[in-house]
Amino acid sequence: MSDAQIIDGKAFAAALRERVGQAVAGLQAAHGAAPGLAVVLVGEDPASEVYVRNKGKQTAECGMRSIEHKLPAETDQQTLLDLIADLNSDDGVDGILVQLPLPDQVDPQAVLDMIDPAKDVDGFHVINAGRLATGGDALVPCTPMGCLLMLKEYLGDLSGKNAVVVGRSNIVGKPMAALLTRENCTVTIAHSRTKDLPAVCRAADILVAAVGRPEMIRGDWIGPGAVVIDVGINRIPAPERGEGKMRLVGDVAFDEAKAVAGAITPVPGGVGPMTIAVLLRNTVEAACRRRGWDLPNI
Ligand code: GUN
């Protein structure tokens, strides 16, 4: 059997950003204003700083306004809640994103639930999670939405497919399962307590791995021809590249999996680039709904 098709998330994200840019140009021409995205970063976590820098850059490249608030690591919860209240009432702000993780003195869900659900471009507010679960018009978390867009591109109609989501986080696993259910898949959510996880995975037409454990899912856990979406981004030692060097791997053992799967996302260059592209799309959607503008088809 030939190797799996490699799903090029980088190219897919670039095409999505292009469509967002065109939509923003259309809104600017029609209404004389572009959507604005506020990003809040607390502390100096290096990975978060890279994400936030990339978000700011890509927001501006799409013609939107990027508003950044950087606060010190010792910021208390009330200060953060006050900032979010200001952003909620600022008419020039269409989307609000608070970068996670937050420092220990702050309760993340209290902060996320302070965000106006209409500006919650991460889709983490309990109202948006509830709307997604109950079939309403929700802003949907970016990473699972990026996975869904790639799956639909590769498979077309997902109706009736057996989908297995490994991982039950609020950020990826649960919303991913809700999105696949909405597409008429038969969905299993598997996790660390699942009995005979390899057998559960092997029954999947669509396998989404979002556990955060390097190369946990092996080639013989994958059914022939399955579409594998690897959400994991894990840094592991790479002594073959020199002392102290690291490399990125997913939750799936890629080389084993690609000999069995029908299609698979690589790490890096698969799901990762899609997350920010969907964030930009969500920002346009939030702006249009809140301002009563026609929603462009992106
Ligand atoms: N930290 C890692 N991923 C994300 C994300 O998608 N959104 C936010 N707000 N923080 C993150």
Short mmCIF file of C-alpha atoms and ligand atoms in Angstrom, two decimals:
data_model
loop_
_atom_site.label_atom_id
_atom_site.label_comp_id
_atom_site.label_asym_id
_atom_site.label_seq_id
_atom_site.Cartn_x
_atom_site.Cartn_y
_atom_site.Cartn_z
CA MET A 1 0.00 0.00 0.00
CA SER A 2 1.29 3.49 -0.79
CA ASP A 3 2.10 6.02 1.90
CA ALA A 4 -0.53 8.38 3.29
CA GLN A 5 -1.25 11.68 1.64
CA ILE A 6 0.34 14.46 3.74
CA ILE A 7 -2.20 17.13 4.69
CA ASP A 8 -0.39 20.44 4.23
CA GLY A 9 -1.77 22.64 7.01
CA LYS A 10 0.68 25.41 6.22
CA ALA A 11 -0.64 25.78 2.66
CA PHE A 12 -4.23 25.41 3.84
CA ALA A 13 -3.74 28.13 6.47
CA ALA A 14 -2.13 30.46 3.92
CA ALA A 15 -5.16 30.04 1.62
CA LEU A 16 -7.55 30.70 4.53
CA ARG A 17 -5.61 33.86 5.53
CA GLU A 18 -5.83 35.01 1.92
CA ARG A 19 -9.62 34.64 2.01
CA VAL A 20 -9.79 36.47 5.35
CA GLY A 21 -7.71 39.31 3.87
CA GLN A 22 -10.11 39.61 0.93
CA ALA A 23 -13.11 39.62 3.27
CA VAL A 24 -11.52 42.35 5.42
CA ALA A 25 -10.81 44.46 2.32
CA GLY A 26 -14.48 44.09 1.36
CA LEU A 27 -15.65 45.17 4.83
CA GLN A 28 -13.28 48.13 4.78
CA ALA A 29 -14.66 49.21 1.39
CA ALA A 30 -18.30 48.74 2.44
CA HIS A 31 -18.17 50.16 5.97
CA GLY A 32 -14.94 52.20 6.22
CA ALA A 33 -13.74 50.11 9.17
CA ALA A 34 -11.77 46.93 9.77
CA PRO A 35 -12.27 44.44 12.61
CA GLY A 36 -10.02 44.82 15.66
CA LEU A 37 -8.55 41.97 17.74
CA ALA A 38 -7.30 42.55 21.31
CA VAL A 39 -4.80 40.02 22.67
CA VAL A 40 -3.93 39.93 26.37
CA LEU A 41 -0.67 38.32 27.50
CA VAL A 42 0.17 37.95 31.18
CA GLY A 43 3.78 37.14 32.07
CA GLU A 44 6.72 36.08 29.94
CA ASP A 45 6.17 32.44 28.95
CA PRO A 46 8.40 32.13 25.84
CA ALA A 47 5.98 29.93 23.85
CA SER A 48 3.09 32.33 24.62
CA GLU A 49 5.22 35.30 23.53
CA VAL A 50 5.86 33.61 20.17
CA TYR A 51 2.12 32.84 19.70
CA VAL A 52 1.14 36.40 20.58
CA ARG A 53 3.73 37.91 18.26
CA ASN A 54 2.52 35.72 15.39
CA LYS A 55 -1.11 36.57 16.12
CA GLY A 56 -0.34 40.30 16.02
CA LYS A 57 1.63 40.00 12.80
CA GLN A 58 -0.97 37.90 10.96
CA THR A 59 -3.85 40.10 12.18
CA ALA A 60 -2.13 43.15 10.66
CA GLU A 61 -1.23 41.27 7.46
CA CYS A 62 -4.92 40.53 6.93
CA GLY A 63 -5.72 44.25 7.20
CA MET A 64 -7.24 44.09 10.70
CA ARG A 65 -6.31 46.15 13.76
CA SER A 66 -4.21 44.38 16.39
CA ILE A 67 -4.40 45.66 19.96
CA GLU A 68 -1.92 44.10 22.41
CA HIS A 69 -1.97 44.29 26.20
CA LYS A 70 1.09 42.85 27.97
CA LEU A 71 0.84 42.60 31.73
CA PRO A 72 3.43 41.51 34.31
CA ALA A 73 3.39 37.92 35.66
CA GLU A 74 2.26 39.13 39.12
CA THR A 75 -0.93 40.78 37.76
CA ASP A 76 -3.87 39.99 40.06
CA GLN A 77 -7.22 38.65 38.89
CA GLN A 78 -9.16 41.87 39.51
CA THR A 79 -6.79 43.90 37.33
CA LEU A 80 -7.31 41.41 34.54
CA LEU A 81 -11.11 41.41 34.99
CA ASP A 82 -11.08 45.25 34.89
CA LEU A 83 -9.08 45.23 31.65
CA ILE A 84 -11.54 42.78 30.08
CA ALA A 85 -14.48 44.95 31.17
CA ASP A 86 -12.83 47.89 29.38
CA LEU A 87 -12.28 45.82 26.23
CA ASN A 88 -15.89 44.56 26.39
CA SER A 89 -17.19 48.14 26.31
CA ASP A 90 -14.68 49.38 23.70
CA ASP A 91 -16.63 49.59 20.44
CA GLY A 92 -13.44 49.34 18.36
CA VAL A 93 -12.65 45.90 19.78
CA ASP A 94 -14.40 43.03 17.98
CA GLY A 95 -12.45 40.09 19.38
CA ILE A 96 -10.77 39.48 22.75
CA LEU A 97 -8.26 36.68 23.33
CA VAL A 98 -6.55 36.03 26.66
CA GLN A 99 -3.46 33.91 26.06
CA LEU A 100 -3.32 30.74 28.15
CA PRO A 101 -1.82 29.53 30.41
CA LEU A 102 -2.38 32.25 33.02
CA PRO A 103 -0.29 32.57 36.23
CA ASP A 104 -1.41 30.55 39.27
CA GLN A 105 -3.00 33.47 41.16
CA VAL A 106 -5.62 33.83 38.40
CA ASP A 107 -8.61 31.50 37.86
CA PRO A 108 -8.60 31.05 34.06
CA GLN A 109 -12.31 30.19 33.69
CA ALA A 110 -13.33 33.28 35.70
CA VAL A 111 -11.31 35.40 33.27
CA LEU A 112 -12.61 33.63 30.16
CA ASP A 113 -16.21 33.94 31.37
CA MET A 114 -15.75 37.70 31.84
CA ILE A 115 -15.26 38.13 28.09
CA ASP A 116 -18.37 39.31 26.23
CA PRO A 117 -19.48 36.07 24.45
CA ALA A 118 -19.98 38.13 21.26
CA LYS A 119 -16.23 39.01 21.34
CA ASP A 120 -15.02 35.58 22.51
CA VAL A 121 -12.99 34.65 19.41
CA ASP A 122 -11.38 31.70 21.22
CA GLY A 123 -14.83 30.19 21.85
CA PHE A 124 -13.85 29.32 25.45
CA HIS A 125 -16.69 31.19 27.23
CA VAL A 126 -19.18 28.81 28.82
CA ILE A 127 -21.97 30.38 26.71
CA ASN A 128 -20.16 29.60 23.46
CA ALA A 129 -19.27 26.08 24.66
CA GLY A 130 -22.95 25.59 25.54
CA ARG A 131 -24.14 26.93 22.21
CA LEU A 132 -21.77 24.61 20.34
CA ALA A 133 -23.03 21.66 22.40
CA THR A 134 -26.69 22.54 21.85
CA GLY A 135 -26.53 23.47 18.18
CA GLY A 136 -26.70 27.27 18.45
CA ASP A 137 -24.67 29.97 16.66
CA ALA A 138 -21.38 29.78 18.56
CA LEU A 139 -17.92 31.19 18.15
CA VAL A 140 -16.00 27.89 17.95
CA PRO A 141 -12.52 27.16 19.42
CA CYS A 142 -9.88 27.72 16.74
CA THR A 143 -7.84 24.50 16.84
CA PRO A 144 -10.76 22.03 16.49
CA MET A 145 -12.34 24.26 13.84
CA GLY A 146 -9.04 24.18 11.91
CA CYS A 147 -9.05 20.37 12.14
CA LEU A 148 -12.64 20.23 10.86
CA LEU A 149 -11.90 22.51 7.89
CA MET A 150 -9.00 20.25 6.85
CA LEU A 151 -11.09 17.09 7.29
CA LYS A 152 -13.88 18.49 5.12
CA GLU A 153 -11.37 19.51 2.48
CA TYR A 154 -9.94 15.98 2.33
CA LEU A 155 -13.08 13.90 2.84
CA GLY A 156 -15.93 16.11 1.71
CA ASP A 157 -19.10 14.95 3.48
CA LEU A 158 -18.28 13.44 6.89
CA SER A 159 -21.74 11.90 7.47
CA GLY A 160 -21.68 8.43 8.96
CA LYS A 161 -17.91 8.30 9.48
CA ASN A 162 -16.56 6.74 12.65
CA ALA A 163 -14.59 9.50 14.38
CA VAL A 164 -12.41 8.85 17.43
CA VAL A 165 -11.12 11.85 19.39
CA VAL A 166 -8.34 10.94 21.80
CA GLY A 167 -8.31 13.59 24.55
CA ARG A 168 -11.15 15.35 26.36
CA SER A 169 -9.85 18.87 27.02
CA ASN A 170 -12.16 21.89 26.90
CA ILE A 171 -9.88 23.53 24.32
CA VAL A 172 -9.67 20.67 21.79
CA GLY A 173 -11.20 17.27 22.60
CA LYS A 174 -14.70 18.27 23.72
CA PRO A 175 -15.34 20.95 21.06
CA MET A 176 -13.83 18.64 18.39
CA ALA A 177 -16.30 15.92 19.36
CA ALA A 178 -19.18 18.43 19.25
CA LEU A 179 -18.14 19.64 15.77
CA LEU A 180 -17.86 16.09 14.42
CA THR A 181 -21.26 15.24 15.92
CA ARG A 182 -22.69 18.30 14.14
CA GLU A 183 -21.26 16.83 10.88
CA ASN A 184 -23.16 13.57 11.51
CA CYS A 185 -20.14 11.48 12.46
CA THR A 186 -20.44 8.66 14.97
CA VAL A 187 -18.12 10.03 17.65
CA THR A 188 -16.15 8.31 20.39
CA ILE A 189 -14.22 10.38 22.93
CA ALA A 190 -11.32 8.29 24.21
CA HIS A 191 -8.95 9.23 27.03
CA SER A 192 -6.47 7.92 29.58
CA ARG A 193 -9.04 5.60 31.20
CA THR A 194 -10.32 4.11 27.94
CA LYS A 195 -10.11 0.31 27.84
CA ASP A 196 -8.08 -1.08 24.95
CA LEU A 197 -7.33 2.29 23.39
CA PRO A 198 -5.47 0.74 20.41
CA ALA A 199 -8.60 -1.22 19.41
CA VAL A 200 -10.81 1.86 19.78
CA CYS A 201 -8.43 3.88 17.58
CA ARG A 202 -8.22 1.11 14.97
CA ALA A 203 -11.99 1.35 14.35
CA ALA A 204 -11.74 5.04 13.35
CA ASP A 205 -12.24 6.42 9.85
CA ILE A 206 -11.17 9.75 11.36
CA LEU A 207 -8.68 9.78 14.24
CA VAL A 208 -7.97 13.05 16.06
CA ALA A 209 -5.11 12.88 18.57
CA ALA A 210 -5.08 15.62 21.21
CA VAL A 211 -3.47 14.18 24.32
CA GLY A 212 -0.13 15.98 24.57
CA ARG A 213 1.95 12.79 24.83
CA PRO A 214 4.76 12.45 22.31
CA GLU A 215 4.22 9.70 19.70
CA MET A 216 1.80 7.81 21.93
CA ILE A 217 -0.37 6.61 19.03
CA ARG A 218 1.49 3.92 17.12
CA GLY A 219 1.15 2.76 13.52
CA ASP A 220 -0.65 -0.46 14.46
CA TRP A 221 -3.36 1.57 16.26
CA ILE A 222 -4.47 3.02 12.94
CA GLY A 223 -6.94 1.44 10.56
CA PRO A 224 -5.83 1.17 6.91
CA GLY A 225 -6.84 4.33 5.02
CA ALA A 226 -7.90 6.33 8.09
CA VAL A 227 -7.49 10.10 8.12
CA VAL A 228 -5.27 11.08 11.05
CA ILE A 229 -5.26 14.59 12.52
CA ASP A 230 -2.42 15.12 14.98
CA VAL A 231 -3.04 18.07 17.31
CA GLY A 232 -0.05 17.35 19.58
CA ILE A 233 2.97 19.66 19.65
CA ASN A 234 5.59 18.08 21.92
CA ARG A 235 9.25 19.05 22.30
CA ILE A 236 11.51 16.05 22.79
CA PRO A 237 15.31 15.71 23.03
CA ALA A 238 17.01 15.20 19.64
CA PRO A 239 20.59 14.12 20.44
CA GLU A 240 21.05 13.17 16.77
CA ARG A 241 20.94 16.92 16.00
CA GLY A 242 23.59 17.73 18.58
CA GLU A 243 23.86 18.02 22.34
CA GLY A 244 20.92 19.74 24.02
CA LYS A 245 18.94 20.00 20.76
CA MET A 246 15.18 19.43 20.72
CA ARG A 247 12.66 18.64 18.00
CA LEU A 248 8.87 18.81 17.68
CA VAL A 249 6.77 15.68 17.41
CA GLY A 250 3.05 15.08 17.53
CA ASP A 251 0.95 12.64 19.58
CA VAL A 252 1.18 10.18 16.67
CA ALA A 253 4.29 8.18 15.66
CA PHE A 254 4.36 9.82 12.23
CA ASP A 255 6.62 7.47 10.26
CA GLU A 256 4.72 4.38 11.42
CA ALA A 257 1.33 6.02 10.88
CA LYS A 258 1.99 7.28 7.39
CA ALA A 259 2.59 3.72 6.17
CA VAL A 260 -0.99 2.80 7.18
CA ALA A 261 -3.15 5.94 7.10
CA GLY A 262 -4.90 7.35 4.03
CA ALA A 263 -3.95 10.91 4.96
CA ILE A 264 -2.16 12.49 7.91
CA THR A 265 -1.19 15.93 9.22
CA PRO A 266 2.53 16.38 9.94
CA VAL A 267 4.01 18.08 13.03
CA PRO A 268 5.07 20.81 12.53
CA GLY A 269 3.14 22.13 9.53
CA GLY A 270 -0.23 20.43 10.07
CA VAL A 271 -2.80 21.63 12.60
CA GLY A 272 -0.56 24.31 14.17
CA PRO A 273 -0.69 26.92 11.38
CA MET A 274 -4.48 26.52 11.12
CA THR A 275 -5.15 27.78 14.66
CA ILE A 276 -4.24 31.42 14.04
CA ALA A 277 -5.86 31.39 10.59
CA VAL A 278 -9.17 30.31 12.18
CA LEU A 279 -8.73 32.96 14.90
CA LEU A 280 -8.61 35.61 12.15
CA ARG A 281 -11.72 34.10 10.56
CA ASN A 282 -13.50 34.11 13.95
CA THR A 283 -12.57 37.79 14.40
CA VAL A 284 -14.24 38.68 11.10
CA GLU A 285 -17.29 36.62 12.07
CA ALA A 286 -17.53 38.28 15.51
CA ALA A 287 -17.18 41.75 13.98
CA CYS A 288 -19.90 41.13 11.39
CA ARG A 289 -22.40 39.68 13.85
CA ARG A 290 -21.85 42.39 16.47
CA ARG A 291 -21.90 45.27 14.00
CA GLY A 292 -24.81 43.87 11.95
CA TRP A 293 -22.69 43.56 8.78
CA ASP A 294 -23.34 40.86 6.16
CA LEU A 295 -21.15 37.86 6.95
CA PRO A 296 -18.70 37.18 4.09
CA ASN A 297 -18.32 33.56 3.00
CA ILE A 298 -14.77 32.67 4.09
N1 GUN B 1 -2.58 28.80 24.48
C1 GUN B 1 -2.30 27.76 23.66
N2 GUN B 1 -3.25 27.67 22.69
C2 GUN B 1 -4.12 28.68 22.91
C3 GUN B 1 -5.30 29.11 22.25
O1 GUN B 1 -5.75 28.55 21.24
N3 GUN B 1 -5.91 30.19 22.78
C4 GUN B 1 -5.44 30.82 23.87
N4 GUN B 1 -6.12 31.87 24.33
N5 GUN B 1 -4.36 30.45 24.51
C5 GUN B 1 -3.70 29.38 24.03
#
